[in-house]
PDB file of C-alpha atoms in Angstrom:
ATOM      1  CA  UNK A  17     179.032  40.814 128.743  1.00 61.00           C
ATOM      2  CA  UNK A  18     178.513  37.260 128.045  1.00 70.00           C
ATOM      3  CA  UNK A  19     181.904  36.533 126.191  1.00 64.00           C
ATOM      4  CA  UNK A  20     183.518  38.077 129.294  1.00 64.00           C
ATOM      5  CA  UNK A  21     181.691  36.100 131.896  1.00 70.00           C
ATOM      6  CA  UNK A  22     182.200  32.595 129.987  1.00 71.00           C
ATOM      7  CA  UNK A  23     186.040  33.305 129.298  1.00 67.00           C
ATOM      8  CA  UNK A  24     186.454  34.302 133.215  1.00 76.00           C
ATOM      9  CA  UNK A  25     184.929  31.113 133.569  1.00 82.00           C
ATOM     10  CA  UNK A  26     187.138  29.413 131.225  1.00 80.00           C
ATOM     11  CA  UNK A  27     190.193  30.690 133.111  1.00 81.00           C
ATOM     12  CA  UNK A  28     189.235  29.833 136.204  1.00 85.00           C
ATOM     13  CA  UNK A  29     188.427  26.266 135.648  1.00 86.00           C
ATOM     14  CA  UNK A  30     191.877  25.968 134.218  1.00 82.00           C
ATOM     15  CA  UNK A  31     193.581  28.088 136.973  1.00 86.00           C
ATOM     16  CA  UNK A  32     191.818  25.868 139.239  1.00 88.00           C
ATOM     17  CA  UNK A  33     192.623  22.668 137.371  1.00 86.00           C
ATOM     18  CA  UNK A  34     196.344  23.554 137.383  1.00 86.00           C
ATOM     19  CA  UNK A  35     196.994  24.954 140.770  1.00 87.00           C
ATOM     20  CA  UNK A  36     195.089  21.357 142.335  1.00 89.00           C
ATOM     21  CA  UNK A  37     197.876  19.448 140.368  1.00 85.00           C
ATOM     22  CA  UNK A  38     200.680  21.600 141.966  1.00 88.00           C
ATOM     23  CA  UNK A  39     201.588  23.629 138.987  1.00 87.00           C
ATOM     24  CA  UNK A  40     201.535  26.881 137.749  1.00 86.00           C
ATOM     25  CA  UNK A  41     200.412  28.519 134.746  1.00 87.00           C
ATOM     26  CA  UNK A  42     202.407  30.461 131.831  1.00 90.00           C
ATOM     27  CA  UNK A  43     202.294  33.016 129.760  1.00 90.00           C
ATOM     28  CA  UNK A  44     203.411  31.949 126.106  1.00 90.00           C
ATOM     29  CA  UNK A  45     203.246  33.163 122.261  1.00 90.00           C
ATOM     30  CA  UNK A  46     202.755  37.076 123.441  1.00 92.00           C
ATOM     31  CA  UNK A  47     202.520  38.614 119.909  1.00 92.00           C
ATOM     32  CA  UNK A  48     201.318  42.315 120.062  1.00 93.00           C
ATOM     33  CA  UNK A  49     200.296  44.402 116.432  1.00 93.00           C
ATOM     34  CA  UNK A  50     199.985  48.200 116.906  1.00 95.00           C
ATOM     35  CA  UNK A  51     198.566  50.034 113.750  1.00 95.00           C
ATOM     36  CA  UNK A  52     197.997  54.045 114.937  1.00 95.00           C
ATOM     37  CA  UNK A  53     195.843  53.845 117.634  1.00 95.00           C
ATOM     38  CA  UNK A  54     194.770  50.253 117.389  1.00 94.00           C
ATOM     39  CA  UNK A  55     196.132  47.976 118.512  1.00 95.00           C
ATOM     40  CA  UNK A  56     195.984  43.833 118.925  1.00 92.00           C
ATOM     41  CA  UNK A  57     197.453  41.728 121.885  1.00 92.00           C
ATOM     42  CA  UNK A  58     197.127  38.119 121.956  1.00 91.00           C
ATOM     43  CA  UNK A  59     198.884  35.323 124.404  1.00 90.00           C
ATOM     44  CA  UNK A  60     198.150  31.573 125.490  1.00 89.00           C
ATOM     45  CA  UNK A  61     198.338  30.524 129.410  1.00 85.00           C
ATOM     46  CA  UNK A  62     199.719  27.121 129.541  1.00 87.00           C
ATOM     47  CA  UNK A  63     200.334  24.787 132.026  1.00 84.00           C
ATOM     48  CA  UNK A  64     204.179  23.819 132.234  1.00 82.00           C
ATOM     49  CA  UNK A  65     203.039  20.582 130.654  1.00 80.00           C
ATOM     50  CA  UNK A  66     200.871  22.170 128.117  1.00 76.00           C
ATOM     51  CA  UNK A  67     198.306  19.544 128.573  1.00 77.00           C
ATOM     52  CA  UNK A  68     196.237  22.523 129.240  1.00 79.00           C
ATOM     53  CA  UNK A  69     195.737  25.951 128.241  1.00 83.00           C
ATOM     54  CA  UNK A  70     193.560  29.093 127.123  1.00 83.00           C
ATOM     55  CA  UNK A  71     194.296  31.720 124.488  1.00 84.00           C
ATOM     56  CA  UNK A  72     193.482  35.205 124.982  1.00 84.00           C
ATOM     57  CA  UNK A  73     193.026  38.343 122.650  1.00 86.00           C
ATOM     58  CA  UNK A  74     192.648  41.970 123.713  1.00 87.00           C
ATOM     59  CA  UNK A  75     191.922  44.810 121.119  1.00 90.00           C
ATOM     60  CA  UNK A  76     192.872  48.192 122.578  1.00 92.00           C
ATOM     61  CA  UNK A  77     192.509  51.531 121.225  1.00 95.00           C
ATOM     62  CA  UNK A  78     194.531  55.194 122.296  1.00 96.00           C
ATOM     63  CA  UNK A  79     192.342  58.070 123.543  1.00 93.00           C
ATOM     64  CA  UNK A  80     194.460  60.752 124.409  1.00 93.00           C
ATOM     65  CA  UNK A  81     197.596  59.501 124.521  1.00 93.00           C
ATOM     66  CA  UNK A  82     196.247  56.105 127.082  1.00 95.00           C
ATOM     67  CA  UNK A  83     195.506  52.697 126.091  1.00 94.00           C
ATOM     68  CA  UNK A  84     192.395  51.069 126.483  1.00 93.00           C
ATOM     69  CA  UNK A  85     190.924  47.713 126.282  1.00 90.00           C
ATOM     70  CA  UNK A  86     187.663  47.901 123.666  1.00 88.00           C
ATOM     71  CA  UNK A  87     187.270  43.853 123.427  1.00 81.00           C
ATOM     72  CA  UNK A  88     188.098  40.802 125.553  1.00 76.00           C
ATOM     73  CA  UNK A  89     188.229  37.586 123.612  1.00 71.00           C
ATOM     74  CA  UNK A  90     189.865  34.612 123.032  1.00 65.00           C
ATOM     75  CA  UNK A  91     192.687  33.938 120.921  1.00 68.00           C
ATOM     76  CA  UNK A  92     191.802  33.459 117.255  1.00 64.00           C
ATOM     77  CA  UNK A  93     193.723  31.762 114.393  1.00 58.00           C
ATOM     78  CA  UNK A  94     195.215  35.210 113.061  1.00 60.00           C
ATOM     79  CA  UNK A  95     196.910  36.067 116.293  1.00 64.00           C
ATOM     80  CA  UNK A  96     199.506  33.534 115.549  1.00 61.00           C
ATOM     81  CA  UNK A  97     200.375  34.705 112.442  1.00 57.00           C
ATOM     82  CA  UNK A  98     201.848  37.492 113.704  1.00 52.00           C
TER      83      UNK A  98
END
């Protein structure tokens, strides 16, 4: 529960950070690996500048026949690979 409250926090400080300069934030680098009922989703939100941004990494897993999220991370060094 941790991880989730300090990458909320993360976020928000950039959300915040970006929207008090007048811009807006992106999503970039959306890579998604399904493998049977696994699956991996990763993406960055950038500023348009991309002084700034966060990575973010969701593993999901199928229960019948819906997806749902099992893990909410941050990006790691594999997700942009694929």
């Amino acid at each position: 529960m941790e991880k989730i409250r300090s990458g909320d926090q993360m976020f928000s400080d950039l959300a915040r950070k970006t929207i008090a300069r007048g811009e807006i934030l992106q999503m970039t680098d959306i890579k998604e690996n399904i493998t049977g009922n696994t699956a991996r989703v990763s993406f960055v939100y950038q500023d348009q500048k991309n002084v700034n941004s966060i990575g973010l990494g969701f593993n999901l897993s199928k229960e019948n026949g819906t997806w749902k999220i099992d893990e909410v991370g941050t990006r790691t060094p594999a997700d942009s690979e694929r």
